[in-house]
Amino acid sequence: METRDEALISVKGLCKYYNKGAIKALDGISVDINKGDVMVVIGPSGSGKSTFLRSLNLMEHPTDGTILFDGVDITKKKIQDENGKWIKLDIDQHRRKMGMVFQHFNLFPHMTILDNITLAPTKVKGVSKAEAEEKALELLDRVGLKDRAKAYPIQLSGGQKQRVAIVRALAMEPQVMLFDEPTSALDPEMVGEVLDVIKELAHEGMTMVIVTHEMGFAREVGNRVLFMADGKLLEEGTPEEIFESPRHPRLQDFLSKVL
């Protein structure tokens, strides 16, 4: 597994306000996400967890603060190139390095599983169809769905669709994977098959940020846990520190209700 000593994403003073500041979805979040980290974000509903995650690839544009990804501040409209010349930031170029997995799969219903997975590599990265299909089948095999390559999303269970959504993100060979409550839309018996895939990615050293309500999973797979409430990062630490020795009263109260 990779060493966890180099910040891949560095967030400083991140704010997201609505209604001219009346609603503070994010209120001064600062955190470093290191290469190889499996960072799990927990907290009550409405605490800003998903807003934080979606801000990392600018699906949500922050009101204030900076997000350094691979040394580039992606919140800026212009950046300096290696020659010191100011150029327009190509946010799509950086988004390609971040795989995003949502609650509701977002697969194209009129396309086969194989076509869903190969679409972005061929259209965005210019990979040949043959190469993209070979990679897709290899990834599907890893998650136990190679035999479903020619099926359509409607023919798959929720757990299978979510595994396909993970494969689709991995097909772009991202540097970091962002998971927004990846099991919340699944029937309870399907949760395990998705969490197993994420655990395997963690074991392989993939950098991940995971928003989840699954406390057992957070404790087992994360090496760092963030607790958010009311748009603020109130506590962070190892799973042992967060779950066994919580310091902040708000975290103590939260855990007393969910554990």
Short mmCIF file of C-alpha atoms in Angstrom, two decimals:
data_model
loop_
_atom_site.label_atom_id
_atom_site.label_comp_id
_atom_site.label_asym_id
_atom_site.label_seq_id
_atom_site.Cartn_x
_atom_site.Cartn_y
_atom_site.Cartn_z
CA MET A 1 0.00 0.00 0.00
CA GLU A 2 1.17 3.53 -0.76
CA THR A 3 2.67 5.66 1.95
CA ARG A 4 0.27 8.20 3.36
CA ASP A 5 2.50 11.25 3.71
CA GLU A 6 1.83 13.41 0.66
CA ALA A 7 -1.25 15.61 0.27
CA LEU A 8 -3.08 14.89 -2.97
CA ILE A 9 -5.87 17.35 -2.09
CA SER A 10 -5.40 20.25 0.30
CA VAL A 11 -8.54 22.13 1.36
CA LYS A 12 -8.18 25.49 3.13
CA GLY A 13 -11.01 27.59 4.58
CA LEU A 14 -13.67 26.07 2.33
CA CYS A 15 -17.03 27.86 2.55
CA LYS A 16 -20.30 27.40 0.69
CA TYR A 17 -23.04 29.89 1.53
CA TYR A 18 -26.60 30.21 0.25
CA ASN A 19 -29.14 33.02 0.57
CA LYS A 20 -26.44 35.70 0.93
CA GLY A 21 -24.78 33.84 3.78
CA ALA A 22 -27.93 32.97 5.72
CA ILE A 23 -27.30 29.26 5.11
CA LYS A 24 -23.72 28.07 5.68
CA ALA A 25 -23.55 24.63 4.06
CA LEU A 26 -19.76 24.67 4.53
CA ASP A 27 -18.20 27.00 7.08
CA GLY A 28 -14.40 27.11 6.98
CA ILE A 29 -13.41 23.49 6.27
CA SER A 30 -9.64 22.83 6.19
CA VAL A 31 -8.19 19.35 5.70
CA ASP A 32 -5.45 17.53 3.78
CA ILE A 33 -6.25 14.31 1.91
CA ASN A 34 -3.05 12.34 1.47
CA LYS A 35 -2.18 9.81 -1.20
CA GLY A 36 -3.47 6.42 -0.10
CA ASP A 37 -5.89 7.86 2.46
CA VAL A 38 -9.29 6.28 2.91
CA MET A 39 -11.06 9.26 4.43
CA VAL A 40 -14.55 8.60 5.70
CA VAL A 41 -16.89 11.54 6.33
CA ILE A 42 -19.67 11.04 8.87
CA GLY A 43 -22.24 13.27 10.51
CA PRO A 44 -25.97 13.98 10.76
CA SER A 45 -28.12 14.72 7.71
CA GLY A 46 -27.69 18.31 6.56
CA SER A 47 -24.22 18.62 8.05
CA GLY A 48 -22.57 19.48 4.71
CA LYS A 49 -20.94 16.10 3.99
CA SER A 50 -22.16 15.77 0.40
CA THR A 51 -21.57 19.47 -0.29
CA PHE A 52 -17.97 19.01 0.87
CA LEU A 53 -17.49 15.96 -1.35
CA ARG A 54 -19.05 17.62 -4.40
CA SER A 55 -16.88 20.69 -3.84
CA LEU A 56 -13.71 18.62 -4.23
CA ASN A 57 -14.30 18.34 -8.00
CA LEU A 58 -16.22 21.65 -8.24
CA MET A 59 -19.62 20.09 -8.84
CA GLU A 60 -20.38 22.65 -6.14
CA HIS A 61 -18.50 25.93 -6.54
CA PRO A 62 -17.31 27.17 -3.15
CA THR A 63 -18.11 30.67 -1.95
CA ASP A 64 -14.64 31.02 -0.47
CA GLY A 65 -11.51 29.00 0.25
CA THR A 66 -9.01 27.04 -1.84
CA ILE A 67 -8.76 23.46 -3.07
CA LEU A 68 -5.29 22.38 -4.16
CA PHE A 69 -5.45 19.20 -6.24
CA ASP A 70 -2.08 17.84 -7.29
CA GLY A 71 -0.60 21.25 -6.49
CA VAL A 72 -3.11 23.23 -8.59
CA ASP A 73 -5.73 25.51 -7.02
CA ILE A 74 -8.79 24.34 -8.95
CA THR A 75 -10.98 27.11 -7.50
CA LYS A 76 -9.13 29.67 -9.65
CA LYS A 77 -10.27 30.61 -13.16
CA LYS A 78 -6.67 31.13 -14.30
CA ILE A 79 -3.40 29.47 -13.30
CA GLN A 80 0.25 29.91 -14.23
CA ASP A 81 1.90 27.32 -16.45
CA GLU A 82 5.50 26.15 -16.08
CA ASN A 83 6.68 29.24 -17.99
CA GLY A 84 4.82 31.62 -15.69
CA LYS A 85 2.19 32.41 -18.31
CA TRP A 86 -1.40 32.80 -17.12
CA ILE A 87 -3.73 30.30 -18.76
CA LYS A 88 -7.38 29.36 -18.27
CA LEU A 89 -7.86 26.47 -15.84
CA ASP A 90 -9.28 23.39 -17.57
CA ILE A 91 -11.37 21.99 -14.74
CA ASP A 92 -12.48 19.02 -16.85
CA GLN A 93 -8.85 17.93 -17.11
CA HIS A 94 -8.70 17.73 -13.31
CA ARG A 95 -12.13 16.14 -12.95
CA ARG A 96 -10.92 13.25 -15.11
CA LYS A 97 -8.50 12.40 -12.32
CA MET A 98 -11.37 12.15 -9.79
CA GLY A 99 -13.79 9.25 -10.03
CA MET A 100 -17.24 10.07 -8.64
CA VAL A 101 -19.79 7.50 -7.48
CA PHE A 102 -23.26 8.74 -6.52
CA GLN A 103 -26.15 7.29 -4.55
CA HIS A 104 -28.23 6.61 -7.64
CA PHE A 105 -25.78 5.02 -10.11
CA ASN A 106 -26.52 7.47 -13.01
CA LEU A 107 -26.07 4.78 -15.67
CA PHE A 108 -27.43 5.40 -19.18
CA PRO A 109 -30.47 3.09 -19.42
CA HIS A 110 -30.37 2.78 -23.25
CA MET A 111 -26.75 1.55 -23.27
CA THR A 112 -25.30 -1.83 -22.34
CA ILE A 113 -23.11 -2.13 -19.26
CA LEU A 114 -20.03 -2.39 -21.48
CA ASP A 115 -21.00 0.74 -23.44
CA ASN A 116 -21.68 2.65 -20.21
CA ILE A 117 -18.15 1.88 -19.03
CA THR A 118 -16.30 2.51 -22.30
CA LEU A 119 -18.07 5.78 -23.22
CA ALA A 120 -15.85 8.17 -21.24
CA PRO A 121 -12.47 6.52 -21.97
CA THR A 122 -13.18 6.56 -25.74
CA LYS A 123 -14.85 9.98 -25.97
CA VAL A 124 -12.87 11.90 -23.34
CA LYS A 125 -9.45 10.22 -23.24
CA GLY A 126 -9.35 9.04 -26.85
CA VAL A 127 -8.73 5.40 -25.93
CA SER A 128 -9.46 2.93 -28.74
CA LYS A 129 -12.71 0.98 -28.46
CA ALA A 130 -10.85 -2.33 -28.31
CA GLU A 131 -8.56 -1.13 -25.52
CA ALA A 132 -11.45 0.41 -23.58
CA GLU A 133 -13.48 -2.80 -23.84
CA GLU A 134 -10.54 -4.93 -22.72
CA LYS A 135 -10.06 -2.71 -19.66
CA ALA A 136 -13.81 -2.66 -18.93
CA LEU A 137 -14.09 -6.45 -19.04
CA GLU A 138 -11.05 -6.78 -16.78
CA LEU A 139 -12.65 -4.41 -14.24
CA LEU A 140 -16.05 -6.11 -14.50
CA ASP A 141 -14.34 -9.42 -13.83
CA ARG A 142 -12.82 -7.95 -10.66
CA VAL A 143 -16.27 -7.09 -9.31
CA GLY A 144 -17.86 -10.36 -10.45
CA LEU A 145 -19.93 -8.92 -13.29
CA LYS A 146 -18.06 -9.84 -16.46
CA ASP A 147 -20.98 -12.04 -17.55
CA ARG A 148 -23.30 -8.99 -17.43
CA ALA A 149 -21.31 -6.89 -19.93
CA LYS A 150 -23.99 -7.11 -22.63
CA ALA A 151 -26.90 -6.57 -20.23
CA TYR A 152 -28.76 -3.28 -19.77
CA PRO A 153 -29.02 -1.45 -16.43
CA ILE A 154 -32.70 -2.40 -16.02
CA GLN A 155 -31.63 -6.06 -15.93
CA LEU A 156 -29.35 -5.54 -12.93
CA SER A 157 -30.02 -5.33 -9.21
CA GLY A 158 -29.23 -2.16 -7.29
CA GLY A 159 -26.02 -3.64 -5.91
CA GLN A 160 -24.91 -4.72 -9.37
CA LYS A 161 -25.65 -1.25 -10.79
CA GLN A 162 -23.56 0.37 -8.08
CA ARG A 163 -20.67 -1.99 -8.75
CA VAL A 164 -20.92 -1.04 -12.44
CA ALA A 165 -20.90 2.65 -11.45
CA ILE A 166 -17.67 2.05 -9.51
CA VAL A 167 -16.14 0.24 -12.49
CA ARG A 168 -17.18 3.10 -14.78
CA ALA A 169 -15.29 5.54 -12.56
CA LEU A 170 -12.25 3.26 -12.33
CA ALA A 171 -12.11 2.92 -16.12
CA MET A 172 -10.87 6.53 -16.28
CA GLU A 173 -7.90 5.53 -14.08
CA PRO A 174 -8.50 8.27 -11.49
CA GLN A 175 -6.06 9.38 -8.81
CA VAL A 176 -8.83 9.63 -6.23
CA MET A 177 -12.32 8.13 -5.86
CA LEU A 178 -15.16 10.14 -4.32
CA PHE A 179 -18.14 8.18 -2.96
CA ASP A 180 -21.34 10.03 -2.01
CA GLU A 181 -23.29 7.61 0.23
CA PRO A 182 -22.77 4.75 -2.23
CA THR A 183 -25.01 2.30 -0.35
CA SER A 184 -27.87 4.53 0.85
CA ALA A 185 -30.15 3.69 -2.10
CA LEU A 186 -29.59 -0.07 -1.80
CA ASP A 187 -31.63 -2.78 -0.14
CA PRO A 188 -29.83 -3.95 3.03
CA GLU A 189 -28.83 -7.32 1.54
CA MET A 190 -27.06 -5.57 -1.35
CA VAL A 191 -24.94 -3.25 0.79
CA GLY A 192 -22.23 -5.80 1.51
CA GLU A 193 -21.37 -6.53 -2.12
CA VAL A 194 -20.68 -2.84 -2.78
CA LEU A 195 -18.73 -2.31 0.43
CA ASP A 196 -16.57 -5.32 -0.41
CA VAL A 197 -15.50 -3.66 -3.68
CA ILE A 198 -14.58 -0.45 -1.82
CA LYS A 199 -12.65 -2.45 0.79
CA GLU A 200 -10.63 -4.10 -1.99
CA LEU A 201 -9.81 -0.69 -3.48
CA ALA A 202 -8.68 0.49 -0.04
CA HIS A 203 -6.44 -2.57 0.30
CA GLU A 204 -4.86 -1.73 -3.07
CA GLY A 205 -4.00 1.80 -1.92
CA MET A 206 -6.58 3.83 -3.86
CA THR A 207 -7.07 7.30 -2.39
CA MET A 208 -10.74 7.65 -1.44
CA VAL A 209 -13.13 10.06 0.24
CA ILE A 210 -16.33 8.35 1.32
CA VAL A 211 -19.46 9.96 2.71
CA THR A 212 -21.39 7.22 4.49
CA HIS A 213 -23.96 6.38 7.15
CA GLU A 214 -22.47 2.90 7.57
CA MET A 215 -20.60 3.30 10.86
CA GLY A 216 -19.27 -0.26 10.94
CA PHE A 217 -17.86 0.19 7.47
CA ALA A 218 -16.37 3.59 8.37
CA ARG A 219 -14.64 2.01 11.33
CA GLU A 220 -13.34 -0.95 9.38
CA VAL A 221 -12.13 0.58 6.11
CA GLY A 222 -11.13 4.16 6.92
CA ASN A 223 -7.72 5.23 8.11
CA ARG A 224 -9.09 8.72 8.87
CA VAL A 225 -12.57 9.79 9.88
CA LEU A 226 -14.02 13.32 9.65
CA PHE A 227 -17.05 14.31 11.71
CA MET A 228 -19.09 17.19 10.32
CA ALA A 229 -22.08 19.03 11.76
CA ASP A 230 -23.72 22.33 10.78
CA GLY A 231 -21.24 22.87 7.95
CA LYS A 232 -18.21 22.62 10.22
CA LEU A 233 -15.49 20.01 10.64
CA LEU A 234 -15.76 19.40 14.38
CA GLU A 235 -13.41 16.46 14.85
CA GLU A 236 -11.06 14.25 12.86
CA GLY A 237 -8.93 11.30 13.78
CA THR A 238 -8.35 7.60 13.37
CA PRO A 239 -11.39 5.30 13.57
CA GLU A 240 -10.26 4.29 17.06
CA GLU A 241 -10.07 7.93 18.21
CA ILE A 242 -13.42 8.89 16.70
CA PHE A 243 -15.45 5.84 17.73
CA GLU A 244 -13.81 4.87 21.01
CA SER A 245 -12.67 8.21 22.44
CA PRO A 246 -14.80 10.99 20.89
CA ARG A 247 -13.96 14.39 22.38
CA HIS A 248 -16.48 16.84 20.92
CA PRO A 249 -19.90 16.77 22.68
CA ARG A 250 -21.66 16.92 19.29
CA LEU A 251 -19.81 13.80 18.13
CA GLN A 252 -20.53 12.03 21.42
CA ASP A 253 -24.23 12.81 20.99
CA PHE A 254 -24.21 11.68 17.33
CA LEU A 255 -22.54 8.37 18.12
CA SER A 256 -24.91 7.69 21.01
CA LYS A 257 -27.77 7.73 18.49
CA VAL A 258 -26.24 5.72 15.64
CA LEU A 259 -24.16 3.04 17.39
#
